[in-house]
Each structure stands twice: as structure tokens, then as C-alpha cells.
XYZ file of C-alpha atoms in Angstrom:
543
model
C 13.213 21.523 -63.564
C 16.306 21.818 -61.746
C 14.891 23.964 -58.778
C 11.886 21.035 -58.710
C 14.761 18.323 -58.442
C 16.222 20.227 -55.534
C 12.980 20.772 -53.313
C 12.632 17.175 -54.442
C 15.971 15.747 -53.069
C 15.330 18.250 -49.718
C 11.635 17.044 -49.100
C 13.496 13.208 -49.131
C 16.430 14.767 -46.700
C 13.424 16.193 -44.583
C 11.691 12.757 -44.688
C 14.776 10.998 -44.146
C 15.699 12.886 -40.723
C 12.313 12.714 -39.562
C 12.254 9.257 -39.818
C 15.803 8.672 -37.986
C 14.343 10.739 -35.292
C 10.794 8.628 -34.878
C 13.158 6.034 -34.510
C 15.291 7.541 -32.053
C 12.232 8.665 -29.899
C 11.107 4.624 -30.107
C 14.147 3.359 -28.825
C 14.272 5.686 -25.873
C 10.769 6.060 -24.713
C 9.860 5.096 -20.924
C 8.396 1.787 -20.134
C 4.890 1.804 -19.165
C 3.350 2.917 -16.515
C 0.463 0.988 -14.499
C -1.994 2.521 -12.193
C -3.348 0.709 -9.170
C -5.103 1.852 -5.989
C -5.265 -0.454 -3.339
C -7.467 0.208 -0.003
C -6.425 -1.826 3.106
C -9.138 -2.713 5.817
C -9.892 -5.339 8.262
C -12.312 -8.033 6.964
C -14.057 -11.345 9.106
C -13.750 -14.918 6.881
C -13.382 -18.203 8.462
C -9.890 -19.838 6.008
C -10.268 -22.838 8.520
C -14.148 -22.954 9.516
C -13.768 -20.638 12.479
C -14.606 -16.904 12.211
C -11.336 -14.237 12.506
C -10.381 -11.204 11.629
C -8.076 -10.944 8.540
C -6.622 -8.386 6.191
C -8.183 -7.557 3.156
C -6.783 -5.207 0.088
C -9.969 -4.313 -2.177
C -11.940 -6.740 -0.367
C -9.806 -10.016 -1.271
C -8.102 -12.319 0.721
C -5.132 -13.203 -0.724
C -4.877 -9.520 -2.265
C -4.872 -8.746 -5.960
C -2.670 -10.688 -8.606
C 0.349 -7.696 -9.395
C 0.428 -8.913 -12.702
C 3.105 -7.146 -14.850
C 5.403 -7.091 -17.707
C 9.320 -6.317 -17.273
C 10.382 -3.224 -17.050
C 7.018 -1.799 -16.186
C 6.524 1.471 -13.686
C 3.627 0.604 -10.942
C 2.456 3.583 -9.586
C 0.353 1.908 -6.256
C -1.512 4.151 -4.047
C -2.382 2.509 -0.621
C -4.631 3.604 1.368
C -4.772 2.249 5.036
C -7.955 1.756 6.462
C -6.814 -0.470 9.291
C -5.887 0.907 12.945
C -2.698 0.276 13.021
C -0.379 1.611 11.113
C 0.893 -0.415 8.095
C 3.214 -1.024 5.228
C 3.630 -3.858 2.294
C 6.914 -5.208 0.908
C 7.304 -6.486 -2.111
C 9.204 -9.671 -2.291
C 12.029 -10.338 -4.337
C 11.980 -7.131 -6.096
C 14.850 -5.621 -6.610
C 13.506 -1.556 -6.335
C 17.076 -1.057 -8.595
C 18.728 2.301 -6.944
C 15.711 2.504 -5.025
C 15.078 1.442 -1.657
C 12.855 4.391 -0.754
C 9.979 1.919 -1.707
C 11.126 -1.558 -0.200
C 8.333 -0.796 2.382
C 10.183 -2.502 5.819
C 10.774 -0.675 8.634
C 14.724 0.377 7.861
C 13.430 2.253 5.101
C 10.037 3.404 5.197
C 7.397 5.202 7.666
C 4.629 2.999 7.635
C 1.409 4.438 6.454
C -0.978 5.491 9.525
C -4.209 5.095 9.707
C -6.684 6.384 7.666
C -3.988 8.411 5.384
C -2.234 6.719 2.464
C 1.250 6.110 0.688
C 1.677 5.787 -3.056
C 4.889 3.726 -4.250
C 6.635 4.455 -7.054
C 8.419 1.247 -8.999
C 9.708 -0.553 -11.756
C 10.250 -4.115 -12.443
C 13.763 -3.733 -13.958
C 15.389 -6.606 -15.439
C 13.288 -9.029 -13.771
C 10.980 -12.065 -14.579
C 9.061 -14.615 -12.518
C 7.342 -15.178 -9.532
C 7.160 -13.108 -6.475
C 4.836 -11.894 -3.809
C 4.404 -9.340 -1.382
C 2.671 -9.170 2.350
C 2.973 -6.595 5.261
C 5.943 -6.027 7.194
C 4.451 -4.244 9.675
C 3.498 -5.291 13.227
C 2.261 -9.081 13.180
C 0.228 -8.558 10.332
C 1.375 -11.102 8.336
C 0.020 -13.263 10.338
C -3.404 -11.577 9.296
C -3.352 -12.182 5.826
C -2.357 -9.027 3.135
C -0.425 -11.016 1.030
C -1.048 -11.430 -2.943
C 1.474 -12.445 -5.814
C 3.580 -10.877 -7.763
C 4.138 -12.031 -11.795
C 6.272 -10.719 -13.802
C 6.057 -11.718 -17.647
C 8.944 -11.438 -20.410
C 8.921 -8.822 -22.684
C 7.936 -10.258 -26.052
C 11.172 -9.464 -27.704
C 13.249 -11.675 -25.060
C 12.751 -15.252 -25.494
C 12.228 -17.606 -22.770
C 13.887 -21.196 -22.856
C 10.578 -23.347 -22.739
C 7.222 -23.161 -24.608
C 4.488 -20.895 -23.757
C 2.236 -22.257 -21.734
C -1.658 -22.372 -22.251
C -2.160 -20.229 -18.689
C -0.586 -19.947 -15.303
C -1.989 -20.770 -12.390
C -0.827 -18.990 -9.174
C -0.782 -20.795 -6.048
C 0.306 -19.081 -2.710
C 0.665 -21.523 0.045
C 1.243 -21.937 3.717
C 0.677 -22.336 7.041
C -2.128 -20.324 8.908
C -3.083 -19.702 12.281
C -6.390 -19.071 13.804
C -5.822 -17.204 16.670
C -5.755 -13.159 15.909
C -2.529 -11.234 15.100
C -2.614 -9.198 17.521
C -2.770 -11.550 20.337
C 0.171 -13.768 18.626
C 1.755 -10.405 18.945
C 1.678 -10.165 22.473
C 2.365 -13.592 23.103
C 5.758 -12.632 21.144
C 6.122 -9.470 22.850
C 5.832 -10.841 26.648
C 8.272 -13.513 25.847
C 6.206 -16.349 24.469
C 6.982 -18.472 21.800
C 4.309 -18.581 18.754
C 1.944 -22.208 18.821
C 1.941 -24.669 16.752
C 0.176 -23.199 12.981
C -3.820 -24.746 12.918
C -3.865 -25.505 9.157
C -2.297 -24.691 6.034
C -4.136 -22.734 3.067
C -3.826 -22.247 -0.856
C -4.706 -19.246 -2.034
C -6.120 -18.297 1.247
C -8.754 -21.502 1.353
C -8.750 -24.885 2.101
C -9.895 -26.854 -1.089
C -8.644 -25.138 -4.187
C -10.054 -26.562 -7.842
C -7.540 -25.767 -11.124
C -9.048 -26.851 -14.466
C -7.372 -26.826 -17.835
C -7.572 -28.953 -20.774
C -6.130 -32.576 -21.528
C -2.917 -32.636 -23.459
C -1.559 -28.753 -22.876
C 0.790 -27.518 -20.698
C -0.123 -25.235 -17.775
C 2.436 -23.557 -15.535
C 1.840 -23.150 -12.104
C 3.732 -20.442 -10.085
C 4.244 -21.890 -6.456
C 5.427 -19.154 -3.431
C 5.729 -20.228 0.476
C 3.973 -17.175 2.150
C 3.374 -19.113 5.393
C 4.943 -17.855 8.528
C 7.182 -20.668 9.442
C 7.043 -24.182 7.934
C 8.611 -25.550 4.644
C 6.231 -27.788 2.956
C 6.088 -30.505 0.033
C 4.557 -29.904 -2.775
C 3.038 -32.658 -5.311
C -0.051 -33.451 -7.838
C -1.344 -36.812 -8.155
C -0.462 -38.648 -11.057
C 2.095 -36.340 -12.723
C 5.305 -34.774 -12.432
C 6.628 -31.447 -12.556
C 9.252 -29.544 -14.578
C 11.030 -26.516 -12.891
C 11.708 -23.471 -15.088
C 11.988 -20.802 -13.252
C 13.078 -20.101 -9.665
C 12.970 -16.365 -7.873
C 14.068 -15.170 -11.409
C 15.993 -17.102 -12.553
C 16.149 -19.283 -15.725
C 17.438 -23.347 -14.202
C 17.924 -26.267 -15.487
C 14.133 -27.854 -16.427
C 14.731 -31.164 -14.482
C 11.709 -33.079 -13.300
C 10.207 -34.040 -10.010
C 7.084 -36.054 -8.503
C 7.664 -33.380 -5.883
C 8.745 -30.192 -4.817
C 10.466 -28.509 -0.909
C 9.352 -25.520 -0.590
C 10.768 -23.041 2.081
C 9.395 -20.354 3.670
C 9.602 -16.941 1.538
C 10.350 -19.016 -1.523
C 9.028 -19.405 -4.758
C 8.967 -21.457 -8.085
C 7.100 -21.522 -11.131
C 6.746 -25.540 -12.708
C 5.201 -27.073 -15.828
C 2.625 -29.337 -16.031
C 1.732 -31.410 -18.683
C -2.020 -32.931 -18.825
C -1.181 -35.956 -20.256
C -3.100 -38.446 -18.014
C -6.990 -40.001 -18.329
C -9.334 -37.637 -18.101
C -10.034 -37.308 -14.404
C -9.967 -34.589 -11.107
C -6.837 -35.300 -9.358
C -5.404 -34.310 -5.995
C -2.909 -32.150 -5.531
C -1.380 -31.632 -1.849
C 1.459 -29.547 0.225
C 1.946 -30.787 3.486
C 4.563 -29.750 6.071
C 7.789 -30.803 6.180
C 10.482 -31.236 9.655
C 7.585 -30.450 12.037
C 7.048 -32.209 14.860
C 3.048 -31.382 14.307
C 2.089 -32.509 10.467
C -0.441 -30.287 9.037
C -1.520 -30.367 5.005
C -3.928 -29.050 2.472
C -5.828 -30.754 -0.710
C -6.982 -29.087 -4.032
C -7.971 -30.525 -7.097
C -6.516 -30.480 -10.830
C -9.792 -30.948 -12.905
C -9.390 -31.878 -16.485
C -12.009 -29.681 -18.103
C -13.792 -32.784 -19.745
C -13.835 -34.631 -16.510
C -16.180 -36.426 -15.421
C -14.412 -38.956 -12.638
C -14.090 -37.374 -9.691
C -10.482 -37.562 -7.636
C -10.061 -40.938 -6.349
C -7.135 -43.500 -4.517
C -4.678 -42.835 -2.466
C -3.265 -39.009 -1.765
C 0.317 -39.001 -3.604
C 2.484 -39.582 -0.194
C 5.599 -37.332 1.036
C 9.095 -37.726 0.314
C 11.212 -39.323 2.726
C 11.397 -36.801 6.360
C 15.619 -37.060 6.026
C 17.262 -33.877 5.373
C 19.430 -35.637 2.825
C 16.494 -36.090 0.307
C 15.842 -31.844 0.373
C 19.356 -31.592 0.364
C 19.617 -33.640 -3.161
C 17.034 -31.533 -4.624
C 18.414 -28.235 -3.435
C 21.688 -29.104 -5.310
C 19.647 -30.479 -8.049
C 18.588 -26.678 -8.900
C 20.902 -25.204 -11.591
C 21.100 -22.049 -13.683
C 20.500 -22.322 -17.255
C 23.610 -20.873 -18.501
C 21.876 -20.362 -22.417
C 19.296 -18.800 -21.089
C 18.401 -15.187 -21.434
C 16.962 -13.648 -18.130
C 15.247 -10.510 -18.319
C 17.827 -8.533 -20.557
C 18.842 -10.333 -23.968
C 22.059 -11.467 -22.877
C 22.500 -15.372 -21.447
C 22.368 -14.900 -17.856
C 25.711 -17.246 -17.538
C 27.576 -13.828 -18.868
C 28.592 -13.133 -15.619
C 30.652 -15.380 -14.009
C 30.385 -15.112 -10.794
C 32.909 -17.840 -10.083
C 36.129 -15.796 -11.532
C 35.471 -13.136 -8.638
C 37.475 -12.800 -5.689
C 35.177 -12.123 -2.452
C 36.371 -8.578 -1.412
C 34.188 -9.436 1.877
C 33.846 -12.391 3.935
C 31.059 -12.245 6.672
C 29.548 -15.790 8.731
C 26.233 -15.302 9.994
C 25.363 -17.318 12.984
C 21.784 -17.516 14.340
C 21.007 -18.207 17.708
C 17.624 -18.315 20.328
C 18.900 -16.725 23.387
C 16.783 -15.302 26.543
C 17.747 -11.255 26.863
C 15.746 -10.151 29.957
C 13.998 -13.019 30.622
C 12.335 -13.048 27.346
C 12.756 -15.265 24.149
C 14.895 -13.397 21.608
C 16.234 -13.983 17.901
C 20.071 -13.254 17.050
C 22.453 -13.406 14.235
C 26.290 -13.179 15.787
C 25.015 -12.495 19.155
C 23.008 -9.441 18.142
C 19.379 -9.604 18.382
C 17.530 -6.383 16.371
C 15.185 -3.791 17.467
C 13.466 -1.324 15.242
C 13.586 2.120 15.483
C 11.009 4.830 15.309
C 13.078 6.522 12.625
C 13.900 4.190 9.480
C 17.540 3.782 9.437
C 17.534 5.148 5.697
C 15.679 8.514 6.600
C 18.533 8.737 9.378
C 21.500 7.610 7.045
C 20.323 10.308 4.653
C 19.382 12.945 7.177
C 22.399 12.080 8.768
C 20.718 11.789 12.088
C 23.178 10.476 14.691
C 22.496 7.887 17.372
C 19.570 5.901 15.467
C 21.799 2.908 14.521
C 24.874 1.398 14.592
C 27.198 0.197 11.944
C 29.672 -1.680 14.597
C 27.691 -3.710 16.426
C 27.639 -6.979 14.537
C 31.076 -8.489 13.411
C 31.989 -10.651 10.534
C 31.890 -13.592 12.820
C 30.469 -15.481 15.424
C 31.334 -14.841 19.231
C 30.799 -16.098 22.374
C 30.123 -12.895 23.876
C 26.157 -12.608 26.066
C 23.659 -11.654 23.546
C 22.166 -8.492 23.647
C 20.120 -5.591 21.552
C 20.437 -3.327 18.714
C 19.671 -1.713 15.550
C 22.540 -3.231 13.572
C 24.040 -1.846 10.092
C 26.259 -3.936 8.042
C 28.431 -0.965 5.938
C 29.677 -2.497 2.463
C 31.042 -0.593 -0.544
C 29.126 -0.727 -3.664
C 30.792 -3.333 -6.390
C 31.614 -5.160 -2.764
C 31.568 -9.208 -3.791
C 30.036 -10.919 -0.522
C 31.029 -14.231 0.439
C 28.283 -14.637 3.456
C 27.693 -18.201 5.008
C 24.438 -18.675 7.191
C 25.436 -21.178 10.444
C 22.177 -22.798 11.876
C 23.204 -24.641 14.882
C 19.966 -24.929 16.029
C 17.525 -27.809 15.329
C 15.082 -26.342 13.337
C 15.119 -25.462 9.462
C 15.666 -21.941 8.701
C 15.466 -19.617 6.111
C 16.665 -16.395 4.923
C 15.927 -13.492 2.739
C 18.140 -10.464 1.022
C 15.936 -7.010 0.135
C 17.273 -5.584 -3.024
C 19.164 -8.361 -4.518
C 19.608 -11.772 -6.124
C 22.108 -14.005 -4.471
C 24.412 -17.496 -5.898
C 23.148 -20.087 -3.430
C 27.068 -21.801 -3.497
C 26.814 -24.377 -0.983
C 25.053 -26.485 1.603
C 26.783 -28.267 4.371
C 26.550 -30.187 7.259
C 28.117 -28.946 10.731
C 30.298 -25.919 11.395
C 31.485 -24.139 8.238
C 35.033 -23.680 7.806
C 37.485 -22.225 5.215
C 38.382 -25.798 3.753
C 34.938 -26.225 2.913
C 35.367 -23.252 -0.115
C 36.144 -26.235 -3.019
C 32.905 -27.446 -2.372
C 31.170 -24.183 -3.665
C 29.317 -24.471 -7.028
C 31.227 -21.459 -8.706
C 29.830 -22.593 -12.121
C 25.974 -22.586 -12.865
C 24.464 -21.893 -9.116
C 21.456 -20.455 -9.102
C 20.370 -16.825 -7.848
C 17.784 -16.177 -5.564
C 16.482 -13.729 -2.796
C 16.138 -16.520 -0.088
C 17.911 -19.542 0.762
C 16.775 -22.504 3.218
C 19.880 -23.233 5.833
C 19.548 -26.883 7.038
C 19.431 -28.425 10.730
C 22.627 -28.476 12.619
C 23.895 -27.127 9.060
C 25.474 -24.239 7.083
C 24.484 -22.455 3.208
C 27.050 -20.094 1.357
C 25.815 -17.540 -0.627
C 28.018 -15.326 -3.007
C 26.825 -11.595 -3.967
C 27.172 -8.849 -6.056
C 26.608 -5.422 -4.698
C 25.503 -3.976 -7.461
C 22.356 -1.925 -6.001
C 23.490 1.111 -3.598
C 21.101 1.523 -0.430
C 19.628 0.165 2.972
C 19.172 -3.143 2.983
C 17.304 -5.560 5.057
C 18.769 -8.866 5.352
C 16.137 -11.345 7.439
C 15.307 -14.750 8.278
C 11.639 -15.480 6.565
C 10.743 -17.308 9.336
C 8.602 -14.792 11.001
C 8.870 -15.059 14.753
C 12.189 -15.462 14.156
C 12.478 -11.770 12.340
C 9.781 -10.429 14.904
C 12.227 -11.164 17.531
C 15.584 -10.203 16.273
C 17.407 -12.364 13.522
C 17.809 -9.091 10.825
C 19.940 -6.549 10.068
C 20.292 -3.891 7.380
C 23.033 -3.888 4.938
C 24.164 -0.769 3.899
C 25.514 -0.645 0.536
C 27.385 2.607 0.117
C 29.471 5.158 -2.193
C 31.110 8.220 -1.095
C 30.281 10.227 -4.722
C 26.558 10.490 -4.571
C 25.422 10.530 -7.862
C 21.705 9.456 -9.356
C 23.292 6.934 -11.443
C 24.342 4.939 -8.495
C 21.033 5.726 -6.253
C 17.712 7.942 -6.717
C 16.902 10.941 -4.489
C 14.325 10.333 -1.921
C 10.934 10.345 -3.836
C 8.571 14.068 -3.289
C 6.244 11.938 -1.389
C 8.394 10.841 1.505
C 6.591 10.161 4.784
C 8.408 11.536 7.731
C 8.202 9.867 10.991
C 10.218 9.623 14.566
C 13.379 12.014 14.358
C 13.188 12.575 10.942
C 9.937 15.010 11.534
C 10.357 18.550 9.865
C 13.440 17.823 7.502
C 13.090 18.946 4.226
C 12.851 16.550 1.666
């Protein structure tokens, strides 16, 4: 009885330790993995009624939906059938310790023809709405684009009801004439034309339906090449949740700026008669006004869209200016990790850096040219993160831009920023030019701080919003106008900082950030992945 009581009380110990390790093994298994392959080839459509070549992945234009859940590994094989050769970027995504896969230029071979790449990815710690298009060549101006959703794990709430469905809408402007020859209009020192028309989701008359009395959200992203646009529905307003990740303050609008490389996700309430209704994004602080109509059908409609189109905010750069400020972070609200993303108070920090970024249009060599602080950017045949880790001299230079503006002639290079990692950037964007602007950060979030009018100065600091500003990966810099941005560099590796406005970033107004720490260790930054392409002087190293 006794030696029955004591297999008894071992087959429980057994049981018991078994048990502690299933759970064990739950708690640290990987995230999943998702499998895509995505072929790349030239297609002919007609977006505004005339026939032209565009760029098709799988044989869709826009390309497929990235759909995703935080956290999750993509595992994307592209395969470029184009002749050129060709690489995609993916928007707003952070690629944590991992810029091997940001796919620009700095930090990637692009894929030649006929031959293929396969990035390797996760979504870490992020939620929203994102995109991704070429950053090759012109090509964006050819289409390749597609959006990028992520979705909260169901264990971390989100601070608004679910809605029924989402509806993605990728907007902008569109040109008709092919990339190619835009690209050699750009490359003999011609400035790009006017855009012809403005698309959504790669058409001209787009229909969403849903059903009267729910809540739909619609996830909004500027992939245009160069003009901000308004953004508005007939009949009903709209209530911001999200922007670029993060979690704001769900105010409510009649209508919506929208720059270019930015994106916001919005919900919208059915709660008028049962009708169609028109919804419209026009351009905004162009001197030629372009727009494009689709339709919010109520799925028991009947009545087809009727009255006047829902007209534009007022053209002053005050009333975008409102509504920029208007934006807040949700300081209760988790992000993508269950801890309120006001945790980190990015207010308390001192700036260990201070850097003011000054664009400019000059003429080098006869030929129009993009700068930031006098220093217009050319690419090099060997990615400047191959050459950083090859340590492969005489491919870039980390001295070339300064901290500030000069008056010094502009001229040409391939320009590094060096930064430490756990550096705290103060950068300010100066746009003394009369045109809007707009600018993106690879690998990061940012605090959008402040917006001003004029020439920044140091007095202006006690304007910043140091208490519930909202991050982002791009920020619009007004007219005549500056915008402060604070960040964290938390994410070791080569970064490209750019202005979204295409010809602008064609021509010059980028750099690469190089976020750096002299103990290399995998927790701070992976190794380069087994599938590295080689290219330029970084041909027969070993990876």
C-alpha cells in the first residue's frame, strides 16, 4: 500500500513538472511565421483612360493587401520579372535590429532581373496602417505599391470598439506619362510636370458598401508622389484612432490633410438615410487642383449619390496647421505591447543631440538638385551598410553634412549622419521654400513636437509638446515654416532619413543615419541574413 502511495505521489510529481514545462514551452514559442511569394512584372492598364505601362506584383495593381498580426515573421520571396533591377520598402516598419531588409538603396542590392530576393521580417511591437512601394529607380512612379495592416494581438486591447471591417484606401496623385521617361526628365535636369489625376486604390471611381448603423474603419495612406490631399465623405464625419501606430486622441473631423507618405486609419459610423454617398480627396497647396470620387454605398441602398460634392477646407495653412496640433497620443492606451504607450516620457529626456535640417533646390552643374544643409545625395553602387560592415573605405562619408545650416555652394555626396545608440535626437526640419514638404525616418517612430512659422530658433523650445505628442515615421513641414521632431535611438543600424516627396528624394534631399555601438553584440543588431545579395565593391566578401 505504501509502495502504491509512493508511485502514486511520483506519477503526480511527474505530471506536475510536465505540466510546468508545457507551460514554459507556451510562453516562449516563436511568433508565426507567414509565407508569401510575390512575382514582379510589367503590366499595360489605363488608371486614367489612357493605356501605360505599370507595375504589377501577382498581377494586381495596387499589389497584395500584407495583412498581418503583431509580432508575426513574413518570410516574402520576390521575384523580379521586370528589366530593371528592383527593390520594395516597407513603410513605417520598424525591421527592429534589422535593417538588412529595409530594401532602399543604403542597405540593400536591389534584386536584378529575372533572379529573386526573399526578406526575412517581423512586425515587432507594431499596429496599424502602413504600406510599401519600390525604392528603386523611378518606379514608384509606375505603380508597385500595396498596404500594409497590422492587427492587435487578441490579448492586447485596443481603446475603441471593433469594427464590423476595414476598408483600405491608398490614395494619390498619378501621372500618365511612363517612369522611365519622368526619369530622364529628372536625370537631364528637368523638373517633374504637373501629376494628370489622382487614384484610390489604383482607379478612378472606387464603391465601399457596408451596412446602416455599424461602424467601419477605413485605413487611409498618401502613396502619391508629391501632393498632400483632403480627405472627406459626404454626409458624415470621421473619428481618428490610429495614426502610423500610434494610439491618439479619437477627436472628430468632416475632414482629413493628408501628406505625402502618411497614413491614418478613421471610424465611420453609418448612421445616415439609406443612400450611396460621395466620398472625395482632392489636392491641397497646388497651384493645379486635381481630385478623385468614390462612393460609400449603404448595402440596402437604393438612392443613388446625389447634391453637392462635400467642398474643401479652407486653402490657408493655418487650418492644416490646427489639425496637425489637434493629433494627440492617447496616453491610456496600450500600443502594441501591454503597457500604456504614455510609459515613456519622452518629455523628461534631455536631447544628447541637436541637428537642424535645412532643405534647399539649388542648380549643381547646371542641373536641378535636392539638398538638406547644402548637401545634395547620390547613391552608391555599394549600399552604405554592406560597406559599413565590410568596412569598405571611400563609399561614404560620415562628415559631410553638419548639424546646421550653411551658406556654403551646394554640392554632392553620399552623406552619413553617425549617432550613438540610446542617442535622444532633437532634429528640426527648416523649409524655406514655398512648397509643402514632407519627411520620412526608416527604422523608427518619431514625437512630432512642434510646428512653426519662419526660421527656427532656440527660444522656440517652450513651444514643444513634451507631453502627449504623437509618434510617427513622417512628418509634413509647412511653407516658409519649420517641424521639431524628438527621437529615441533605440534601433542600431543604417538608416535612411528622406523627404517623401519623390523628386525631391530622386534628386538629393536624404541621408542615412547611422545608429551605432562599438560592442557588437546580436542583442543590439542581427548579423547580416545567409541570403545577402552582394553588389558594387562588396562582390566576393564572405558573408
Amino acid at each position: 500500500m505504501a509502495f502504491r502511495t509512493r508511485l502514486s505521489l511520483i506519477h503526480l510529481l511527474l505530471l506536475g513538472a510536465l505540466a510546468l514545462l508545457s507551460s514554459f514551452v507556451t510562453v516562449k514559442g516563436e511568433s508565426p511565421y507567414k509565407f508569401y511569394t510575390w512575382t514582379v512584372t510589367y503590366g499595360v492598364i489605363s488608371p486614367l483612360g489612357v493605356p501605360q505601362q505599370v507595375i504589377l506584383i501577382n498581377g494586381q495593381f495596387p499589389g497584395p493587401k500584407l495583412e498581418v498580426v503583431t509580432n508575426d515573421n513574413i518570410i516574402l520571396n520576390l521575384i523580379n520579372k521586370l528589366d530593371q533591377p528592383f527593390l520594395l520598402t516597407w513603410n513605417g516598419i520598424k525591421q527592429r535590429k534589422n535593417s538588412w531588409q529595409d530594401g532602399v538603396l543604403g542597405t540593400n542590392c536591389p534584386i536584378p532581373p529575372n533572379s529573386n530576393f526573399t526578406y526575412k521580417f517581423q512586425t515587432k511591437d507594431q499596429i496599424g496602417t502602413y504600406n510599401y512601394f519600390p525604392s528603386t529607380a523611378f518606379h514608384k512612379a509606375a505603380g508597385g505599391f500595396g498596404a500594409i495592416n497590422i492587427y492587435a494581438r487578441p490579448r492586447i486591447p485596443i481603446p475603441y470598439p471593433l469594427p464590423v471591417a476595414d476598408f483600405t484606401l491608398l490614395i494619390g496623385d498619378w501621372f500618365k506619362t511612363n517612369h522611365k521617361t519622368l526619369q530622364q526628365r529628372l536625370d537631364s535636369g528637368g523638373a517633374l510636370p504637373s501629376p494628370d489625376g489622382m487614384l484610390i486604390n489604383g482607379q478612378t471611381q472606387t464603391t465601399f458598401t457596408g451596412d446602416q448603423g455599424k461602424t467601419y474603419m477605413l485605413r487611409i495612406s498618401n502613396v502619391g508622389l508629391s501632393s498632400t490631399f483632403n480627405f472627406r465623405i459626404q454626409g458624415h464625419t470621421m473619428q481618428v484612432v490610429e495614426v502610423e501606430g500610434s494610439h491618439v486622441l479619437q477627436n472628430v473631423y468632416e475632414s482629413l490633410d493628408v501628406h505625402v507618405g502618411q497614413s491614418l486609419s478613421v471610424l465611420v459610423t453609418l448612421n445616415q438615410p439609406s443612400k450611396d454617398y460621395y466620398i472625395v480627396a482632392s489636392t491641397r497647396y497646388t497651384t493645379s487642383k486635381l481630385s478623385v470620387t468614390g462612393l460609400l454605398r449603404y448595402s440596402n441602398s437604393g438612392v443613388p449619390a446625389s447634391g453637392d460634392m462635400p467642398p474643401p477646407p479652407p486653402e490657408d495653412l493655418d487650418w492644416s496647421l490646427n489639425q496637425a496640433r489637434s493629433f494627440r497620443w492617447n496616453l491610456t492606451a496600450n500600443a502594441a505591447r501591454p503597457n500604456p504607450q504614455g510609459s515613456f516620457h519622452y518629455g523628461t529626456i534631455t536631447p544628447t543631440k541637436s541637428f537642424v535640417f535645412s532643405s534647399s533646390a539649388p542648380l549643381i552643374n547646371g542641373k536641378q538638385r535636392y539638398a538638406v544643409n547644402g548637401l545634395s545625395y547620390v547613391s552608391s553602387e555599394t549600399p552604405l551598410k554592406l560597406a559599413d560592415h565590410f568596412n569598405i573605405p571611400g563609399v561614404f562619408s560620415t562628415n559631410a553634412i553638419q548639424s546646421v545650416p550653411s551658406s556654403a555652394p551646394a554640392t554632392v555626396a553620399t552623406s552619413v549622419v553617425r549617432a550613438s545608440l540610446h542617442d535622444f535626437l532633437e532634429v528640426v526640419f527648416q523649409n524655406n521654400e514655398e512648397s509643402m514638404q514632407s519627411w520620412h525616418l526608416d527604422g523608427y517612430d518619431f514625437w512630432v513636437v512642434g510646428f512653426g512659422s519662419g526660421q527656427w530658433t532656440p527660444e522656440q523650445r517652450p513651444l514643444y509638446n513634451l507631453v502627449d505628442a504623437l509618434t510617427r515615421h513622417t512628418t509634413q513641414v509647412y511653407p516658409n515654416s519649420w517641424t521639431a521632431i524628438l527621437v529615441s535611438l533605440d534601433n542600431q543600424g543604417m538608416w535612411n532619413m528622406r523627404s517623401a516627396i519623390w523628386e525631391r528624394q530622386y534628386l538629393g534631399q536624404q541621408f542615412y543615419l547611422k545608429v551605432w555601438d562599438p560592442v557588437q553584440s546580436l542583442a543590439n543588431e542581427y548579423n547580416p541574413p545567409d541570403n545577402l545579395l552582394l553588389c558594387g565593391k562588396a562582390v566576393g566578401r564572405r558573408v
